[in-house]
Short mmCIF file of C-alpha atoms and ligand atoms in Angstrom, two decimals:
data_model
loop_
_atom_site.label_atom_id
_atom_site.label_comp_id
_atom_site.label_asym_id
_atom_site.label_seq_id
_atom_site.Cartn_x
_atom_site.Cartn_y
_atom_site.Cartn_z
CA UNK A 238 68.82 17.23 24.77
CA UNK A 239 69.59 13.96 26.72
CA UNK A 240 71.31 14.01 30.08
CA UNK A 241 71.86 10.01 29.69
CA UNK A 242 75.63 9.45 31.14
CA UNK A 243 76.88 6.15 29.54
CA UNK A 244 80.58 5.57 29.04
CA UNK A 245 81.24 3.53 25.95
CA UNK A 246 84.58 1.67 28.23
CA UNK A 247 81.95 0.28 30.65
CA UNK A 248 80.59 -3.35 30.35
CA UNK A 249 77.17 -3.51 29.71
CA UNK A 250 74.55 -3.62 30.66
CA UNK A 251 74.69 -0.51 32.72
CA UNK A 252 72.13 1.21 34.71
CA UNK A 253 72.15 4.84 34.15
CA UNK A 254 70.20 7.79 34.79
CA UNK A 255 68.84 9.14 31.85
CA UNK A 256 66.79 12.91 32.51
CA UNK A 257 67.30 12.22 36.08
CA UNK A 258 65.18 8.78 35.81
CA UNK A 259 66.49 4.78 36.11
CA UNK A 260 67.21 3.16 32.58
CA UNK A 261 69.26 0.18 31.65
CA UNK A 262 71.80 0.77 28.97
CA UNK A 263 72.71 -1.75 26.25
CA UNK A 264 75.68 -2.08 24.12
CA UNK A 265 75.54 -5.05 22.00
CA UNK A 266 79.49 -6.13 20.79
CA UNK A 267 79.05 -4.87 17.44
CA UNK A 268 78.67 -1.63 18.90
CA UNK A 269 74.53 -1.06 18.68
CA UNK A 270 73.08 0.88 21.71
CA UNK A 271 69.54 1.15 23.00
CA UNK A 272 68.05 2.97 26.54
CA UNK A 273 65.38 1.32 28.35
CA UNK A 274 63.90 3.80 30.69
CA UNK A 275 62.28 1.94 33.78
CA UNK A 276 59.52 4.55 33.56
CA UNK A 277 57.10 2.94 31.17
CA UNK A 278 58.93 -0.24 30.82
CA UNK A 279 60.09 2.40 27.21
CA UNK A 280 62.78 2.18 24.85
CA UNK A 281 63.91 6.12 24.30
CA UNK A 282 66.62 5.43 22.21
CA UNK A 283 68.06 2.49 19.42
CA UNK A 284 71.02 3.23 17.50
CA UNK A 285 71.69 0.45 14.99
CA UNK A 286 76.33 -0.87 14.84
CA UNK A 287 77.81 2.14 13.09
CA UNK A 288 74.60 3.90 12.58
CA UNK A 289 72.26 6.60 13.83
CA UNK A 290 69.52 7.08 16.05
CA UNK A 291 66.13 5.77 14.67
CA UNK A 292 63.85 6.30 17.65
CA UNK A 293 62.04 9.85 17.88
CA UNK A 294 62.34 11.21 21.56
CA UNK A 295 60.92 14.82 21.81
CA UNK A 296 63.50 17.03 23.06
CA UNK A 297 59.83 18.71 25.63
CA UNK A 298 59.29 14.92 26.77
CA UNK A 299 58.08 15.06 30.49
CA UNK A 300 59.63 12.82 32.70
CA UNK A 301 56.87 12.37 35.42
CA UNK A 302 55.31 9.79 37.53
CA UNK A 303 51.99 9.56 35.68
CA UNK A 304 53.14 11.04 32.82
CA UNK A 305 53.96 9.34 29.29
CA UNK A 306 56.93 9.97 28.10
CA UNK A 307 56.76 11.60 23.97
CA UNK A 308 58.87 9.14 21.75
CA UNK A 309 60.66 6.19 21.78
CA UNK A 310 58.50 2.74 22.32
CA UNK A 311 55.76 3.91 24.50
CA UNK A 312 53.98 0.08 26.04
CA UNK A 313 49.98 0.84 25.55
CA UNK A 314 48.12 -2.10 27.52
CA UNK A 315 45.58 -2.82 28.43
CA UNK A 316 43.41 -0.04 26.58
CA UNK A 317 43.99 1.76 23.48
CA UNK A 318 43.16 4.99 23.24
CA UNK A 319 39.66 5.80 24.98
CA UNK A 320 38.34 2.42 24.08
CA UNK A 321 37.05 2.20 27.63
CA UNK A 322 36.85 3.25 30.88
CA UNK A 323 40.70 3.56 31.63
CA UNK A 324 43.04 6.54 31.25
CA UNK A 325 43.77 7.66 27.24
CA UNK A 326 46.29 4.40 26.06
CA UNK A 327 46.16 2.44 29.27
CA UNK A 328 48.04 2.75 32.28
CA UNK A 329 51.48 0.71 31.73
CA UNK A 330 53.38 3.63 30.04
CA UNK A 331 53.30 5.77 32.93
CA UNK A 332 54.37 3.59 35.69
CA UNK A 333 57.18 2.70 36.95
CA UNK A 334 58.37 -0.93 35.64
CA UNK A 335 61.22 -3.52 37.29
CA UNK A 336 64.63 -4.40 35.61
CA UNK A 337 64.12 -8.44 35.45
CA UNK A 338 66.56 -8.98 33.38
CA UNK A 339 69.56 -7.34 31.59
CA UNK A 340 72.58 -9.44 29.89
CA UNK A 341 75.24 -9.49 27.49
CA UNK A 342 75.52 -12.63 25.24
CA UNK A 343 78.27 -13.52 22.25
CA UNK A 344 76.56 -11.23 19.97
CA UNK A 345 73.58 -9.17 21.19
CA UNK A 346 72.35 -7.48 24.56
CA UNK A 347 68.83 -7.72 26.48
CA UNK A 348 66.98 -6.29 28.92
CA UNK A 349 63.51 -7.81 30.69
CA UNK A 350 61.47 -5.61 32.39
CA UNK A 351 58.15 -5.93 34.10
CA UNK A 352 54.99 -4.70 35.24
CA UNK A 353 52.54 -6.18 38.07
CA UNK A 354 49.00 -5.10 39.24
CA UNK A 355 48.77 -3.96 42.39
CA UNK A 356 46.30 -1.53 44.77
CA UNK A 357 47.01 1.27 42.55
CA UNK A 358 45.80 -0.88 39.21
CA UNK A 359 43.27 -2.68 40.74
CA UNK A 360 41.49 0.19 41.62
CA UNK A 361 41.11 1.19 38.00
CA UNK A 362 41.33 -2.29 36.42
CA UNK A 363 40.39 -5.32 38.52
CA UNK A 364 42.68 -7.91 36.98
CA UNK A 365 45.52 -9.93 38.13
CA UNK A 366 48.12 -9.61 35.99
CA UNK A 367 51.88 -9.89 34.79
CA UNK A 368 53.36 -8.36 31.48
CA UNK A 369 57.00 -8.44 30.40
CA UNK A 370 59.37 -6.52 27.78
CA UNK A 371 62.23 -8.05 26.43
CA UNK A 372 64.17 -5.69 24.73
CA UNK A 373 67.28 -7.39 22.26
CA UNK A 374 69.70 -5.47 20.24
CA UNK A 375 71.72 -7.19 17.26
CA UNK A 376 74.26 -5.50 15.05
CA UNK A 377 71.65 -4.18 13.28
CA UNK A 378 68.53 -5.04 14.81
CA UNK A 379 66.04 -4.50 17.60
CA UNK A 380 63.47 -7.16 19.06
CA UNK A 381 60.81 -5.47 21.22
CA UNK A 382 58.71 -8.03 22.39
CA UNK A 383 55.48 -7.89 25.02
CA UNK A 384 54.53 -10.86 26.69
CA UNK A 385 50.78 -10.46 28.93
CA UNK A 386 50.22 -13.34 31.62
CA UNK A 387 47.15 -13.97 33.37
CA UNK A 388 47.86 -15.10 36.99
CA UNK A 389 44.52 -14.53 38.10
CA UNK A 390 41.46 -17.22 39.09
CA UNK A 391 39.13 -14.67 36.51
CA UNK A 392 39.84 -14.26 32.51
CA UNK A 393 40.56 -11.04 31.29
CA UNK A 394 41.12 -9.16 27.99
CA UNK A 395 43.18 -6.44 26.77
CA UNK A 396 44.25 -4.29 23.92
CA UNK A 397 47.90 -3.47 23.49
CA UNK A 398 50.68 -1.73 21.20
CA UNK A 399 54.02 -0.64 20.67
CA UNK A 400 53.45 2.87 19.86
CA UNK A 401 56.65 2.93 18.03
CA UNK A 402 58.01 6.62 17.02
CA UNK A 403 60.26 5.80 14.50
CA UNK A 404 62.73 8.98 13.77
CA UNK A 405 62.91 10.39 9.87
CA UNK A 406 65.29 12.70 8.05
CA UNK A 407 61.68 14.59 6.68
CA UNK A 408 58.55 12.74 6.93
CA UNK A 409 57.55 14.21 3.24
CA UNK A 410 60.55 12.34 2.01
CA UNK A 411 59.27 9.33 4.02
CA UNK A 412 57.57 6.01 2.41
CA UNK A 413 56.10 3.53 3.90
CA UNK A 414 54.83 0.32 2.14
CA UNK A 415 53.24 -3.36 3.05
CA UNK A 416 49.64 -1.34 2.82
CA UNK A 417 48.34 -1.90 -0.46
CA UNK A 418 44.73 -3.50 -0.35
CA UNK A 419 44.17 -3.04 3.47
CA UNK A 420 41.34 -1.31 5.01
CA UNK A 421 42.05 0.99 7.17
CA UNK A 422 40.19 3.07 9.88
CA UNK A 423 40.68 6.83 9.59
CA UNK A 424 40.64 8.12 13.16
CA UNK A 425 40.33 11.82 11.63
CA UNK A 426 37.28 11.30 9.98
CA UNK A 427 35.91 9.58 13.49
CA UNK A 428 36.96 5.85 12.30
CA UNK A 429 35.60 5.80 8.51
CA UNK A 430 36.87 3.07 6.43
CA UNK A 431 38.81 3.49 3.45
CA UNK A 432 40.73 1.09 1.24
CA UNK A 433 44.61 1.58 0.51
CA UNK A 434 44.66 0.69 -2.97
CA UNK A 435 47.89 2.04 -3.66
CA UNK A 436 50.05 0.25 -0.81
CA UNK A 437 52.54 3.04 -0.50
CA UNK A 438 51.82 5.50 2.25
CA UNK A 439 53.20 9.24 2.11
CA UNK A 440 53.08 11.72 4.65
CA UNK A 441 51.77 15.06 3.67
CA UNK A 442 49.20 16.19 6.44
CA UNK A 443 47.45 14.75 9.75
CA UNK A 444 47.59 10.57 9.60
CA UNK A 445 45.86 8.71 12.59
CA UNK A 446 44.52 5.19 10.99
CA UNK A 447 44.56 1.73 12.19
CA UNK A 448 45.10 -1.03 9.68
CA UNK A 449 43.14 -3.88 10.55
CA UNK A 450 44.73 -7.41 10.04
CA UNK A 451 47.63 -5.77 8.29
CA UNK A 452 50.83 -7.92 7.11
CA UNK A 453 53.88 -8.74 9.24
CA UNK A 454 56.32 -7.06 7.24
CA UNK A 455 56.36 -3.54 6.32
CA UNK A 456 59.11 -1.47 4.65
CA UNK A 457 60.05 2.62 6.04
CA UNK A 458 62.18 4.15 3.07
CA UNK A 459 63.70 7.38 3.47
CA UNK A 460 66.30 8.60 0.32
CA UNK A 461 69.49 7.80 2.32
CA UNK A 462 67.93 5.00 4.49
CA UNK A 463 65.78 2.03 4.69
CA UNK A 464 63.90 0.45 7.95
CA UNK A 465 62.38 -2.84 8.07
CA UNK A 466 59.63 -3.35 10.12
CA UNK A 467 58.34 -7.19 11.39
CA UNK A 468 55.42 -7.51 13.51
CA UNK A 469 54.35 -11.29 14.87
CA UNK A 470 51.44 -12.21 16.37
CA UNK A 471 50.48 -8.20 16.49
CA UNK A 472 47.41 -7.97 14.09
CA UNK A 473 47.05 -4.48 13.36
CA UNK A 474 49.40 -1.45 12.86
CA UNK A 475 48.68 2.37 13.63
CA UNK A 476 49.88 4.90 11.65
CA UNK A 477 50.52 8.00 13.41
CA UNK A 478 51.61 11.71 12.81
CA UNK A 479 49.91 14.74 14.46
CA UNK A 480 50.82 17.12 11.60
CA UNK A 481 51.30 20.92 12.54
CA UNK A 482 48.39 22.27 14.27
CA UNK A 483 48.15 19.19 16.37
CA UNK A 484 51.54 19.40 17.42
CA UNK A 485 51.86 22.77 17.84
CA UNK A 486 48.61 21.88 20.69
CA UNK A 487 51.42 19.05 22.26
CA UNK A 488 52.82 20.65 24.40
CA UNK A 489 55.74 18.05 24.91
CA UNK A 490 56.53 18.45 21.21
CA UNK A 491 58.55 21.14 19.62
CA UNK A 492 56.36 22.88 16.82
CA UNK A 493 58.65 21.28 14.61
CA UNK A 494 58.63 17.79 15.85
CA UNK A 495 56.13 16.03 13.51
CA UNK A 496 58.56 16.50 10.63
CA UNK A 497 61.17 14.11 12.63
CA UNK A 498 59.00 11.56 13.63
CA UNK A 499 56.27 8.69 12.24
CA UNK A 500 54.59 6.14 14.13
CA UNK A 501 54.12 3.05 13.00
CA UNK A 502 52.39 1.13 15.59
CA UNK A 503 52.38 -3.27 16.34
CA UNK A 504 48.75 -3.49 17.64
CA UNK A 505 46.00 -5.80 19.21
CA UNK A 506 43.05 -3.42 18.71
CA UNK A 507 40.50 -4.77 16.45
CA UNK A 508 40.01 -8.12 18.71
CA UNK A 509 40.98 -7.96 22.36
CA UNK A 510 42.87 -10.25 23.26
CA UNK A 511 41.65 -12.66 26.31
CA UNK A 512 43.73 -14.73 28.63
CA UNK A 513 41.88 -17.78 30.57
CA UNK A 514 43.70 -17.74 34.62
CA UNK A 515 46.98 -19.37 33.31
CA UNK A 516 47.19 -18.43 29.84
CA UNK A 517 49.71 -15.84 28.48
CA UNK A 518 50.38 -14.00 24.70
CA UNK A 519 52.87 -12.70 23.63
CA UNK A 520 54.04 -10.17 20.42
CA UNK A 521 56.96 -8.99 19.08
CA UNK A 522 57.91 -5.96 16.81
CA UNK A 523 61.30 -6.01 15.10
CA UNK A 524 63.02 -3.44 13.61
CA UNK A 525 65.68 -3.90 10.85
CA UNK A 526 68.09 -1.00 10.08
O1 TA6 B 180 48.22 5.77 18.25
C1 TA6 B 180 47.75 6.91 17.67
C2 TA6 B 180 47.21 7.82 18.75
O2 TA6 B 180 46.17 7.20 19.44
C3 TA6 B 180 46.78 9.12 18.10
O3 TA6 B 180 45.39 9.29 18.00
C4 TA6 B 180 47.51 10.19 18.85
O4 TA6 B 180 46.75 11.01 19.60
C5 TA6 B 180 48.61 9.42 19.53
O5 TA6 B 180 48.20 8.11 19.71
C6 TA6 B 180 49.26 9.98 20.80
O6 TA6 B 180 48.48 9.82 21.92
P1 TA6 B 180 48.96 10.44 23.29
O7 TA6 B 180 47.95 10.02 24.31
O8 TA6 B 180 50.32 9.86 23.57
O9 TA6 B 180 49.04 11.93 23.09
#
């Protein structure tokens, strides 16, 4: 369970502690909430005016320097997985990231957070580089945007995601659609391609795949609730859940966990993206409840 101490009577934002770690705390004035933990630059928790939580934070989550924390909005730049020399997703989700940022306005709340290079990253990754999170919460709506500057005299590129856990009720009860007559690559079967003719996706064992070029709109239905997913300027989308044996081996997941919890993923896989000294992107994942 979270140790997160917010008082609802408090203006926001407020900077909290949340398992013993700094995190900004927003309360937009229709009464939606969302933790930003600095750790990460991640968003652990969003709970939508007058509704429930629908962010998946494992209840085993380490919280570690150099660790990732399991759920929420883990930030994956500037590699994705193992595609290259750096540590498994990158290094930004297990650093520690700066509060820019955090205000209240007439009727939403934000937070900006962001991450540097320094020795540490330079070591590992040679690049000069800025990104920023800007995290806004509507009544019933979250923005999650990434924005990667180049302040550097050298280009660079980079891959990046949200790695978005989105919580469910039962994720065999779970639909997700948008798919239909993408290709997708099946990281189970060691990337083969296969076509998604049928455009609704259900959860019944392991999923790992990366849709390629995928739409910006996608739609999570569950039988008492609905999601809506926008990505911009985010090509791809992962689909994630580690199903029971592969859980079971996480061991910052309760054996039950995968039933709570899907990923879908705003990605920049299949092209890198490169920034000219200067130049910045940006991408944005929003979440409709
Ligand atoms: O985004 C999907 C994925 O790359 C999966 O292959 C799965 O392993 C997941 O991310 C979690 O990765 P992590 O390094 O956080 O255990």
């Amino acid at each position: 369970m979270s140790t997160a101490s917010t008082s609802a009577s408090k203006a926001t934002p407020e900077l909290i502690f949340f398992e013993g770690q700094p995190a900004v705390h927003l309360r937009a004035p229709g009464g939606a909430e969302a933790t930003v933990l600095l750790h990460g630059g991640q968003v652990l928790s969003w709970i939508p005016a007058g509704g429930q939580e629908r962010l998946y934070l494992s209840e085993r989550a380490v919280y570690a320097e150099g660790k990732a924390v399991r759920g929420g909005v883990p930030v994956i730049f500037p590699q994705f997985e193992k595609r290259g020399p750096l540590p498994r997703h990158g290094f930004a989700r297990d650093r520690r990231w700066k509060l820019l940022r955090a205000e209240t306005g007439a009727d939403d709340a934000m937070a900006v957070l962001g991450l540097s290079d320094d020795e540490a990253t330079r070591a590992i990754w040679p690049h000069a580089f800025s990104v920023g999170r800007t995290v806004n919460v509507g009544a019933r709506r979250v923005g999650l945007e990434l924005e990667v500057y180049n302040p550097g005299t050298a280009p660079f590129s980079f891959n990046a995601a949200l790695h978005t856990y989105l919580r469910v009720n039962e994720v065999e009860e779970a639909r997700l659609t948008g798919l239909r007559g993408l290709t997708h690559a099946d990281s189970t079967e060691g990337g083969r391609e296969h076509l998604d003719s049928n455009g609704t996706l259900r959860v019944e064992g392991e999923v790992d795949r990366i849709y390629f070029d995928a739409p910006g709109a996608l739609r999570l239905s569950e039988p008492q609730r609905e999601l809506g997913i926008e990505l911009q300027q985010f090509p791809d989308v992962v689909v994630w859940n580690p199903w029971e044996e592969k859980c079971a081996a996480l061991a910052d997941m309760p054996p039950l966990g995968f039933r709570r919890m899907l990923c879908v993923e705003a990605a920049a896989i299949g092209t890198p993206i490169s920034l000219a000294p200067g130049e910045d992107w940006w991408g944005r994942q929003t979440l409709y409840a």
